Short mmCIF file of C-alpha atoms in Angstrom, two decimals:
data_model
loop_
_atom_site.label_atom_id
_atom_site.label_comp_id
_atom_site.label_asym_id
_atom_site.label_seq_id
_atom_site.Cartn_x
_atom_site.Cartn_y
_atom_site.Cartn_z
CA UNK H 98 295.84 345.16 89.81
CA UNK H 99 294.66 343.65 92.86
CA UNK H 100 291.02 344.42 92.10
CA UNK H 101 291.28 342.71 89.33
CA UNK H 102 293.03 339.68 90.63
CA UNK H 103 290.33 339.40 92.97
CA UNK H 104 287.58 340.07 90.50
CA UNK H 105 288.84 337.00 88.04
CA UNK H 106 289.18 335.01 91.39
CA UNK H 107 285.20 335.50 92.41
CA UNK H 108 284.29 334.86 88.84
CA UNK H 109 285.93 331.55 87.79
CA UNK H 110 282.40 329.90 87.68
CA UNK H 111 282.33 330.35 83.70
CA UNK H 112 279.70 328.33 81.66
CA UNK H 113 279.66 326.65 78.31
CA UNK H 114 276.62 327.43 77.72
CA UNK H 115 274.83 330.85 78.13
CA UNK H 116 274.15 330.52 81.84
CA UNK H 117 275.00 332.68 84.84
CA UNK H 118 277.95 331.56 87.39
CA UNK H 119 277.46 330.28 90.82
CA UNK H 120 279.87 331.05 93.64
CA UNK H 121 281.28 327.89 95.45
CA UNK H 122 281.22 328.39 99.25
CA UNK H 123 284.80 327.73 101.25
CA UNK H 124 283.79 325.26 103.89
CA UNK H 125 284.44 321.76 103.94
CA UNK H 126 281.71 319.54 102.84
CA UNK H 127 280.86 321.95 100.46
CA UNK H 128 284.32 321.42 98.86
CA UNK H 129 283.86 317.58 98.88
CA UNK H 130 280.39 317.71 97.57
CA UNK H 131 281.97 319.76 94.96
CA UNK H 132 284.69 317.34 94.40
CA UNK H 133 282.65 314.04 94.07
CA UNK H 134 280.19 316.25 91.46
CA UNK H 135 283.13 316.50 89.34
CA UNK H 136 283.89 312.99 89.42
CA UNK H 137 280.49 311.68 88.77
CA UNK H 138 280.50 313.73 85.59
CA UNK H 139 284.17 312.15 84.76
CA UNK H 140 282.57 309.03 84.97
CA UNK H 141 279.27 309.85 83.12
CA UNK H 142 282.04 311.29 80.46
CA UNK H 143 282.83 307.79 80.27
CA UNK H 144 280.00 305.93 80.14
CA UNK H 145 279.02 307.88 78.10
CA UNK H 146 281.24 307.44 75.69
CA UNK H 147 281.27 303.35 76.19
CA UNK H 148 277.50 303.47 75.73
CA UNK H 149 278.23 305.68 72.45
CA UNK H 150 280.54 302.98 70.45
CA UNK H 151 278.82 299.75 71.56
CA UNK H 152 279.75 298.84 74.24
CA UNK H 153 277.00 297.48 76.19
CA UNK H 154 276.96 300.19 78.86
CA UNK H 155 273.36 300.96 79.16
CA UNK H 156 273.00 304.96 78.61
CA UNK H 157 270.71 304.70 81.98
CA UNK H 158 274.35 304.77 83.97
CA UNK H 159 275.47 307.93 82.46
CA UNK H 160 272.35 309.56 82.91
CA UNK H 161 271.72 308.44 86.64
CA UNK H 162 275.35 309.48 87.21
CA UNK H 163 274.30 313.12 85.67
CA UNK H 164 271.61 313.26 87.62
CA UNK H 165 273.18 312.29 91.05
CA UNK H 166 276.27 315.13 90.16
CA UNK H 167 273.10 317.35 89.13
CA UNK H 168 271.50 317.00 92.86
CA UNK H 169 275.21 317.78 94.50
CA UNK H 170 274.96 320.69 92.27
CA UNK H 171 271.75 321.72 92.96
CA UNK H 172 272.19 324.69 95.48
CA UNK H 173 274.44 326.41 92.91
CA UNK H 174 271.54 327.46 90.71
CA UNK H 175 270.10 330.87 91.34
CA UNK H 176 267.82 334.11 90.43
CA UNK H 177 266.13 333.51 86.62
CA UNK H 178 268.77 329.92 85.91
CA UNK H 179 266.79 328.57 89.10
CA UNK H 180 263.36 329.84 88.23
CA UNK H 181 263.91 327.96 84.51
CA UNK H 182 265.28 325.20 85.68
CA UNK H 183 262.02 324.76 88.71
CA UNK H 184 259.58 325.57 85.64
CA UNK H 185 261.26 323.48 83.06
CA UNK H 186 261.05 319.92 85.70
CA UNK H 187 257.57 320.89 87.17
CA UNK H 188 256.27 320.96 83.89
CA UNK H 189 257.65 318.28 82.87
CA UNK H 190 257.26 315.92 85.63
CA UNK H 191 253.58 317.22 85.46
CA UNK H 192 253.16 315.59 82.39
CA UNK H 193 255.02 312.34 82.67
CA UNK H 194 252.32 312.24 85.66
CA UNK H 195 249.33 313.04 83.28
CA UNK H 196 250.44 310.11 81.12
CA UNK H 197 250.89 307.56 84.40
CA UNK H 198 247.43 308.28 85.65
CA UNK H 199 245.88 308.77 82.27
CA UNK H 200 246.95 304.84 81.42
CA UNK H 201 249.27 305.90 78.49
CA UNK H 202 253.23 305.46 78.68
CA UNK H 203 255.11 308.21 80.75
CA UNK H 204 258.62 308.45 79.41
CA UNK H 205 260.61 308.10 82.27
CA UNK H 206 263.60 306.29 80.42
CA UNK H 207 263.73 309.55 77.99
CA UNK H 208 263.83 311.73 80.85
CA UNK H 209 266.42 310.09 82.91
CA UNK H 210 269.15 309.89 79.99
CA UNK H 211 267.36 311.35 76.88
CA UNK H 212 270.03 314.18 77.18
CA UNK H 213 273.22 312.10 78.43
CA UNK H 214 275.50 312.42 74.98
CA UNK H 215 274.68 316.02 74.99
CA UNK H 216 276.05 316.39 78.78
CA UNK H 217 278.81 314.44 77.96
CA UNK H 218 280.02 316.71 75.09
CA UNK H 219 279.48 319.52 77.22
CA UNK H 220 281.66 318.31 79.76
CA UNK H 221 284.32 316.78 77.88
CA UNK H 222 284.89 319.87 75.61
CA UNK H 223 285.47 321.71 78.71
CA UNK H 224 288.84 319.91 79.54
CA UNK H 225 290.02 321.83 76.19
CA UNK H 226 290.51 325.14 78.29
CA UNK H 227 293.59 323.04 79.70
CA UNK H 228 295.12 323.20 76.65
CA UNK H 229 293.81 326.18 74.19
CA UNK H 230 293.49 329.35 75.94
CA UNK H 231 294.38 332.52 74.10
CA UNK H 232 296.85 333.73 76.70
CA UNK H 233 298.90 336.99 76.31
CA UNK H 234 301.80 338.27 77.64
CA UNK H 235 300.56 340.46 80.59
CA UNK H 236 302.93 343.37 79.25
CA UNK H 237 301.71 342.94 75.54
CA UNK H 238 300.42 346.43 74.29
CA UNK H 239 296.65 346.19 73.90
CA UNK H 240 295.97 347.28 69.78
CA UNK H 241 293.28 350.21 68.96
CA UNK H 242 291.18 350.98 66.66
CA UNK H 243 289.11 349.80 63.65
CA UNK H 244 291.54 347.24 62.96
CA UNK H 245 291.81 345.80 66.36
CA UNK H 246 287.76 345.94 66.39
CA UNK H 247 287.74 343.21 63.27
CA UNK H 248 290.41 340.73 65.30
CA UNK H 249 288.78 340.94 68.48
CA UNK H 250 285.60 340.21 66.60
CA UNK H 251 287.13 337.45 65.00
CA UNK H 252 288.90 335.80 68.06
CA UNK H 253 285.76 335.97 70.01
CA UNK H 254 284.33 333.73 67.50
CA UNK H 255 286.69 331.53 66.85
CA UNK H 256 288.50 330.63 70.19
CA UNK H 257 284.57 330.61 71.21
CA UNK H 258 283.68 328.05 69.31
CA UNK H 259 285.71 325.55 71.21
CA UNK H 260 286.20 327.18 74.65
CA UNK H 261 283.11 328.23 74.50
CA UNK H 262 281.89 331.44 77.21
CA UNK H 263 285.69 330.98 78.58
CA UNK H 264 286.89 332.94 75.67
CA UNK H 265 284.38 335.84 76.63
CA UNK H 266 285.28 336.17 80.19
CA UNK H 267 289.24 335.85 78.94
CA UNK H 268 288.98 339.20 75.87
CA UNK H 269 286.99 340.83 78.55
CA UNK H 270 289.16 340.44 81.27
CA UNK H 271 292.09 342.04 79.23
CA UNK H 272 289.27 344.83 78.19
CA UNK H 273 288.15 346.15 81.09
CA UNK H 274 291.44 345.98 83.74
CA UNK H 275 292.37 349.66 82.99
CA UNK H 276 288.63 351.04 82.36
CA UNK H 277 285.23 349.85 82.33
CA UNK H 278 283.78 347.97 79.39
CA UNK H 279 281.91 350.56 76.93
CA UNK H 280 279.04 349.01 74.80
CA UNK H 281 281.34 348.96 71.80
CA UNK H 282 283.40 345.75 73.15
CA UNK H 283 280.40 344.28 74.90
CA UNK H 284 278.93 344.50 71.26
CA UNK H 285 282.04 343.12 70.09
CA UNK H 286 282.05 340.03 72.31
CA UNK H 287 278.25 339.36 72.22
CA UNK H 288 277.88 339.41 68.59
CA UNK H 289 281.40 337.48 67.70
CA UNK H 290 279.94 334.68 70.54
CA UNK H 291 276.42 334.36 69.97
CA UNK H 292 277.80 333.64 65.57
CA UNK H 293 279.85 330.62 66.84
CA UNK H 294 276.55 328.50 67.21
CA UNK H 295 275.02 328.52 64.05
CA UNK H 296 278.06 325.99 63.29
CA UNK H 297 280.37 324.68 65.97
CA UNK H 298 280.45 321.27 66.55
CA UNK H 299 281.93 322.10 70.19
CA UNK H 300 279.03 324.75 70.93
CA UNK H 301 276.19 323.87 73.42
CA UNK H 302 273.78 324.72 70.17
CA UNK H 303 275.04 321.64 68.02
CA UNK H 304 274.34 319.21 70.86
CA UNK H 305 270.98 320.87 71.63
CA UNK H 306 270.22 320.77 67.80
CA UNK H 307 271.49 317.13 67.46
CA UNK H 308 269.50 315.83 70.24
CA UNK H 309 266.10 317.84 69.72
CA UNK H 310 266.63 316.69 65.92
CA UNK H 311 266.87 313.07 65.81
CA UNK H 312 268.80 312.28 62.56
CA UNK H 313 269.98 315.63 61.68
CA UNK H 314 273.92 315.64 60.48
CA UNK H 315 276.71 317.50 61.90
CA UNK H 316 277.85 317.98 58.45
CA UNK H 317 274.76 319.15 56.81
CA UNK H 318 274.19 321.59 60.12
CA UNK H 319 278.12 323.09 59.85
CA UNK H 320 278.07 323.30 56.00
CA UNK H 321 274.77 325.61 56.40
CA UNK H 322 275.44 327.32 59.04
CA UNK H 323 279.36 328.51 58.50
CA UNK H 324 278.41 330.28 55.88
CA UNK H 325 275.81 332.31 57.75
CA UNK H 326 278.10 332.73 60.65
CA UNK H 327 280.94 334.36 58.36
CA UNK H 328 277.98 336.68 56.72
CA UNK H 329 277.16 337.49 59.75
CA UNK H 330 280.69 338.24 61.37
CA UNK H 331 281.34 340.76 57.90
CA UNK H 332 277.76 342.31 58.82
CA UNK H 333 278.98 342.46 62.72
CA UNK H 334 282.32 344.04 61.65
CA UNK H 335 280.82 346.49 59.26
CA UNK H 336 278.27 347.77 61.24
CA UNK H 337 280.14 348.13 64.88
CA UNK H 338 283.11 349.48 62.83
CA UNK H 339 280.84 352.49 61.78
CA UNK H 340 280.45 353.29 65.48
CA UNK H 341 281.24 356.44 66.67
CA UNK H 342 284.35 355.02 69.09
CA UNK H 343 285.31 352.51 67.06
CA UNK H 344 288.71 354.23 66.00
CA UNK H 345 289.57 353.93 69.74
CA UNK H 346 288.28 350.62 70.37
CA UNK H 347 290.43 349.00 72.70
CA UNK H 348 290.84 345.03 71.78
CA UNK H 349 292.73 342.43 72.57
CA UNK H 350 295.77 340.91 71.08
CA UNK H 351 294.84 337.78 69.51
CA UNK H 352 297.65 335.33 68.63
CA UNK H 353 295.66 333.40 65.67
CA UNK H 354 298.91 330.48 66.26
CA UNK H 355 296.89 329.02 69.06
CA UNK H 356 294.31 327.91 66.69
CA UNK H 357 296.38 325.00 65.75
CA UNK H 358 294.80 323.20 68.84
CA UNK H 359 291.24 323.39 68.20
CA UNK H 360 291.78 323.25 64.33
CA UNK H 361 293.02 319.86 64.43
CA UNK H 362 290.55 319.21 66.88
CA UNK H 363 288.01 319.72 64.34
CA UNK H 364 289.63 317.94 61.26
CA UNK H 365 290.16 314.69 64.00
CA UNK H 366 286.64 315.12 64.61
CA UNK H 367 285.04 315.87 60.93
CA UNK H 368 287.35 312.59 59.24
CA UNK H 369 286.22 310.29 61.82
CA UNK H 370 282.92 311.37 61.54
CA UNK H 371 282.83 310.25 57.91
CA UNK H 372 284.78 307.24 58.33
CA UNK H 373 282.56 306.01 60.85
CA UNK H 374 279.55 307.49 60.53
CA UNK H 375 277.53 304.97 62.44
CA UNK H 376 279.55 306.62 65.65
CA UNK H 377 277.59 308.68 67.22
CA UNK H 378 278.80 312.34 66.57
CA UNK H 379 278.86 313.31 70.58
CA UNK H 380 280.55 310.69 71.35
CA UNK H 381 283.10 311.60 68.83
CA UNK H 382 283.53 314.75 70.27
CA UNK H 383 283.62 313.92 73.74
CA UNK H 384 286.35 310.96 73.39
CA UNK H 385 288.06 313.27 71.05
CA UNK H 386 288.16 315.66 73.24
CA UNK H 387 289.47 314.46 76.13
CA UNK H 388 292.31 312.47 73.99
CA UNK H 389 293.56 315.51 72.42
CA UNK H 390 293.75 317.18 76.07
CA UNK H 391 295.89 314.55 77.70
CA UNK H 392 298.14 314.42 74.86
CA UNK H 393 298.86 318.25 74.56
CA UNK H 394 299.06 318.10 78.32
CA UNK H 395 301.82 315.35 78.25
CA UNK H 396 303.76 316.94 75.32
CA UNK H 397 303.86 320.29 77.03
CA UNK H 398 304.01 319.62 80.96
CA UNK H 399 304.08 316.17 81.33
CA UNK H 400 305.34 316.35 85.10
CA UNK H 401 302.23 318.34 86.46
CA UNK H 402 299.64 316.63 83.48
CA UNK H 403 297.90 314.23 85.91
CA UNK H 404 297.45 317.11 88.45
CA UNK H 405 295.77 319.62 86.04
CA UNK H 406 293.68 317.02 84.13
CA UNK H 407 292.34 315.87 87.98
CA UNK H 408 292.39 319.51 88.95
CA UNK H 409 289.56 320.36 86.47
CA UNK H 410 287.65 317.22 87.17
CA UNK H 411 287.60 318.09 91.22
CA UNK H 412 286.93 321.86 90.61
CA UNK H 413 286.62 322.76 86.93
CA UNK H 414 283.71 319.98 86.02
CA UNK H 415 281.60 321.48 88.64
CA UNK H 416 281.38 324.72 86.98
CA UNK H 417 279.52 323.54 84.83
CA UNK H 418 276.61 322.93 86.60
CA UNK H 419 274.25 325.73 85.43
CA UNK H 420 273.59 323.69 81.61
CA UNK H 421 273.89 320.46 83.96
CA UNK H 422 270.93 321.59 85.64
CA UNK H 423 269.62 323.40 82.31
CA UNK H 424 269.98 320.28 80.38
CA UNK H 425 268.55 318.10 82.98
CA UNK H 426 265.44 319.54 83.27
CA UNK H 427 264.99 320.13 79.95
CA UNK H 428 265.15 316.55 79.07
CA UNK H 429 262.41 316.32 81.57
CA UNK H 430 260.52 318.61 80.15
CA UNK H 431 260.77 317.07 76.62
CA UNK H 432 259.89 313.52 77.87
CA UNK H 433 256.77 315.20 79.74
CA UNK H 434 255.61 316.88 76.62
CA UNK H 435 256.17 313.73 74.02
CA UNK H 436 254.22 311.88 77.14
CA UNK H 437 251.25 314.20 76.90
CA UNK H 438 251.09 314.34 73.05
CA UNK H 439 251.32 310.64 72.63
CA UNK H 440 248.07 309.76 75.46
CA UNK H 441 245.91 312.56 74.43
CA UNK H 442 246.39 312.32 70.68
CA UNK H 443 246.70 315.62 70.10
CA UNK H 444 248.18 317.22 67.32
CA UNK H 445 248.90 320.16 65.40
CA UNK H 446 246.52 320.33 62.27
CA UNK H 447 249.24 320.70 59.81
CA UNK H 448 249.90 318.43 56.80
CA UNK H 449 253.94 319.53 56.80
CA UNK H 450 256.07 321.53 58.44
CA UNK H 451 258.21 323.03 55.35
CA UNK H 452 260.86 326.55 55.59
CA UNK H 453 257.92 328.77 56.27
CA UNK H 454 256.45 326.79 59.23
CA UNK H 455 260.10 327.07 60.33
CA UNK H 456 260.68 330.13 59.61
CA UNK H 457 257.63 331.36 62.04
CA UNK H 458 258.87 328.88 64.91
CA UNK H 459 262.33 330.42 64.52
CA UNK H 460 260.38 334.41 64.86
CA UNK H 461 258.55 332.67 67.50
CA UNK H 462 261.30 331.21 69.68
CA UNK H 463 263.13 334.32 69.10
CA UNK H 464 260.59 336.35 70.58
CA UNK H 465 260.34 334.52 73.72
CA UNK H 466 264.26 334.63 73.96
CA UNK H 467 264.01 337.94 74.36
CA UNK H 468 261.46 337.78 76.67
CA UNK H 469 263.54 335.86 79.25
CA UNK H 470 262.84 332.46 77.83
CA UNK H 471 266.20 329.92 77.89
CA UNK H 472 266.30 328.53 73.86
CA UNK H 473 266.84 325.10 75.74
CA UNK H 474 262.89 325.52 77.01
CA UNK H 475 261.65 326.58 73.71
CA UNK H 476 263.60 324.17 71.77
CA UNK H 477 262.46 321.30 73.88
CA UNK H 478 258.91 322.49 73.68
CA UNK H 479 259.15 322.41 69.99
CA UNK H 480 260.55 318.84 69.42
CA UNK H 481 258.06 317.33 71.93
CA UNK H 482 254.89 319.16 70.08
CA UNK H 483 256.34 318.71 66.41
CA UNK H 484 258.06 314.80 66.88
CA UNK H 485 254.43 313.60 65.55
CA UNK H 486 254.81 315.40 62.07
CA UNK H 487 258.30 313.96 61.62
CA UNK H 488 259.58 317.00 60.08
CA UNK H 489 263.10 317.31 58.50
CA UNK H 490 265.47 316.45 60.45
CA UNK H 491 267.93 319.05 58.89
CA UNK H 492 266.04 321.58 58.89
CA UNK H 493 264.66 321.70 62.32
CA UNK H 494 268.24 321.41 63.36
CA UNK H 495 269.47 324.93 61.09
CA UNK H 496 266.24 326.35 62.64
CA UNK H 497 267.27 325.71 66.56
CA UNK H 498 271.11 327.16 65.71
CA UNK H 499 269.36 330.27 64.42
CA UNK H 500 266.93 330.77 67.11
CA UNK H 501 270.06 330.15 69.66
CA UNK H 502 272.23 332.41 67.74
CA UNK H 503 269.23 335.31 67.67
CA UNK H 504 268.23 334.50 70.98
CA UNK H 505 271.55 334.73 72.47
CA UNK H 506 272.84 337.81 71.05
CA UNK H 507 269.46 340.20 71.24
CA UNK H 508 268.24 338.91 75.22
CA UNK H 509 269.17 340.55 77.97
CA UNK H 510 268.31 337.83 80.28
CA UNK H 511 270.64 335.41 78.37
CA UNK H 512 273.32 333.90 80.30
CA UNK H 513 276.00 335.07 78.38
CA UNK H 514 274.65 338.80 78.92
CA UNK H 515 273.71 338.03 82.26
CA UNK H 516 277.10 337.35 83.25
CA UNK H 517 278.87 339.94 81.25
CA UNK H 518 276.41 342.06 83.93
CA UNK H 519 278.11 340.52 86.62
CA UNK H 520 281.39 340.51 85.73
CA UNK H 521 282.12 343.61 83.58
CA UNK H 522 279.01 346.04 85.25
CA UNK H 523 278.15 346.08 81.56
CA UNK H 524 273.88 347.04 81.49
CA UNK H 525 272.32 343.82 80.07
CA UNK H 526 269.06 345.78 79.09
CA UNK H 527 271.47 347.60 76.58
CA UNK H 528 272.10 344.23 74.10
CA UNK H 529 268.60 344.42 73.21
CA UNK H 530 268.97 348.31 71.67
CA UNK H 531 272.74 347.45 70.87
CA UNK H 532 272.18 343.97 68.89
CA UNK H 533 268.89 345.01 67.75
CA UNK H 534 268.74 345.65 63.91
CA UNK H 535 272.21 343.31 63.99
CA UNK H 536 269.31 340.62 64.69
CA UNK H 537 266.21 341.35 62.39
CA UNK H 538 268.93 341.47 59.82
CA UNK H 539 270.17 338.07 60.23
CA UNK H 540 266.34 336.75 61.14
CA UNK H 541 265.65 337.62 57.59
CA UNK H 542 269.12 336.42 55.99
CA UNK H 543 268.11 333.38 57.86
CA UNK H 544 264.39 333.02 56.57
CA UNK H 545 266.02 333.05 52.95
CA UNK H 546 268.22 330.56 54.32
CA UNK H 547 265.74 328.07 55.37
CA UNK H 548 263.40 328.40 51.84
CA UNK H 549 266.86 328.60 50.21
CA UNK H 550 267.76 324.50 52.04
CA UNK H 551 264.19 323.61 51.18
CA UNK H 552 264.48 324.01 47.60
CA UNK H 553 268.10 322.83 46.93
CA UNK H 554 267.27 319.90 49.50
CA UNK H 555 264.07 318.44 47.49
#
């Protein structure tokens, strides 16, 4: 019991987004670096959200305020997060450079805060683990077999989709106190996750999607990509049920009543988005967000509400510094690459970019997933080389879901793997032989599905 008190308590660095951990060091001014990095990204939250509805807050404050939290940050990242992140920046501040010297217009306005609404979210959804954690009672029998496998499945996904990598860490946790994790459950996890992005609006993907696909819709994104997600979960189910061990699969006792919390939090969020649709949809979420939290937190334990809700912004905010620095570099990156395309002229010699031209950038971006590559570098490579064409907005958006959703589940250098690896012992280099076919099957349900959104869409 103590092992695994200790184990929980070296791994509370848990990311939204598929990125590995970092360990905060105990001394002082490491602690109040650590503390004023949280409230930076309170206040970016903020203006974030004031820049969002009108306000006149110029979306330069959020994003300096991002960017300072990001530098506090900084000495978190490590191993392949830092080598991505170094890449991602070089590359991109090597091309806002090119477009300086080469007398065109560097985009140094897109990279400082082209990404600020999609940090915001990020951070703001993260104040819902306050309030929606599938706890269990700690004597609660733990249910077996095939059955068991389809809930756990289930409540990976759905808790998932608004707590994001949390819920992971939390089913695995109760997995793997009395024995080690077998591939079965890490299956069961991975595959349940990585399904959440092809349509939650709380999910890293959406934002990513949203921002890389200026004037996609939430609601065109979600009513696409549920569907696939609940094909996929019945594929998931049917083929890890027909494991050998899955009639002693260990799981973990969901308790669907919890729901209510991040269900309303999705109706609140879907109505206002159609009553006022000129708001932007991330700062829905984010304001959203953080009102639902405090008013849970009030109802429930209104004495010790103002010390939780600062708790998490001194020490919780922080954690999530590996997409911080993910996100900020990759909006350099993006800016670098629009710079270079727009003062050279360059194009790609296509006349459209239709569901098969998608369809090979989704193989393509899968493939270098699996490779190592983060979706948040290929993504941003592909808006700033395919913004000239103007391509659907839509339908570049379904495409970057898929390729996260693919990517995710098949790498085994993708965070969520990554810190399975490090927090379970589970071998990484298995998800590519265990979520294998799981993925070539759903890379060609989801080529159907974009010629299928072409055709009804014309």
């Amino acid at each position: 019991c103590c092992r695994i008190q200790c184990r929980r308590a070296s791994f509370n660095a848990c990311l939204l987004v598929e990125s590995v951990p970092s360990t905060m060091t105990a001394n002082a001014s490491d602690t109040a670096a650590t503390a004023a990095a949280g409230w930076l990204l309170f206040g970016a939250i903020l203006a974030s959200i004031a820049h969002g509805v009108g306000s006149g807050v110029p979306d330069g404050l959020a994003g300096g305020m991002f960017w300072l939290a990001g530098l506090l940050l900084a000495g978190r990242a490590s191993g392949l997060q830092r080598t991505q992140t170094l890449l991602m920046f070089a590359s991109g501040a090597a091309g806002l450079m090119y477009a300086s010297l080469s007398g065109g217009q560097p985009q140094w306005q897109k990279a400082l805060s082209t990404n600020q609404a999609l940090l915001a979210m990020l951070a703001g959804v993260s104040f819902l683990r306050l309030i929606s954690l599938p706890a269990v009672d700690a004597g609660e029998p733990d249910p077996r077999g095939r059955r068991a496998l389809w809930r756990t499945l289930l409540g990976a996904h759905l808790f998932g989709s608004v707590i994001n990598l949390s819920a992971v860490m939390i089913v695995g946790d109760r997995q793997s106190r009395r024995q080690p994790m077998t591939p079965l459950q890490a299956s069961v996890l991975s595959r349940g996750f990585a399904l959440a992005s092809l349509w939650s609006p709380f999910f890293a993907a959406m934002g990513i999607a949203l921002s890389n696909a200026p004037g996609a819709q939430l609601i065109t994104l979600s009513t696409v990509g549920l569907p696939l997600a609940v094909l996929g979960l019945l594929v998931a189910g049917w083929q890890l049920s027909r494991w050998p061990d899955a009639a002693d699969f260990v799981g973990y006792p969901m308790h669907f009543g919890a729901l209510w919390v991040p269900g309303l939090l999705a109706v609140l969020v879907m109505t206002l988005h159609r009553a006022l649709p000129v708001l932007p949809i991330l700062s829905l979420i984010s304001s959203m967000a953080l009102v639902l939290t405090v008013a849970v937190l009030l109802v429930r334990h209104a004495a010790v509400a103002p010390r939780r809700f600062a708790g998490h912004v001194r020490t919780g905010l922080p954690r999530m510094s590996g997409e911080l620095l993910l996100v900020l570099a990759a909006g350099v990156l993006a800016a670098g690459i629009a710079s270079v395309v727009q003062t050279s002229g360059w194009t790609l010699d296509l006349l459209e970019f239709g569901a098969t031209e998608a369809s090979l950038l989704l193989l393509l971006m899968v493939a270098v997933s699996a490779a190592g590559v983060h979706p948040v570098i290929s993504i941003a490579t592909a808006h700033g080389v395919l913004a000239p064409l103007a391509p659907d907005p839509n339908l570049m958006g379904i495409t970057y879901l898929m390729t996260w959703a693919a990517g995710v589940s098949s790498s085994p250098f993708s965070g969520m793997h990554l810190a399975m690896h490090g927090r379970f012992g589970i071998d990484s280099r298995g998800f590519l032989r265990w979520n294998g076919s799981f993925t070539l099957l759903m890379l060609a349900v989801d080529v159907l599905v974009l010629h299928l959104y072409q055709a009804l869409a014309i």
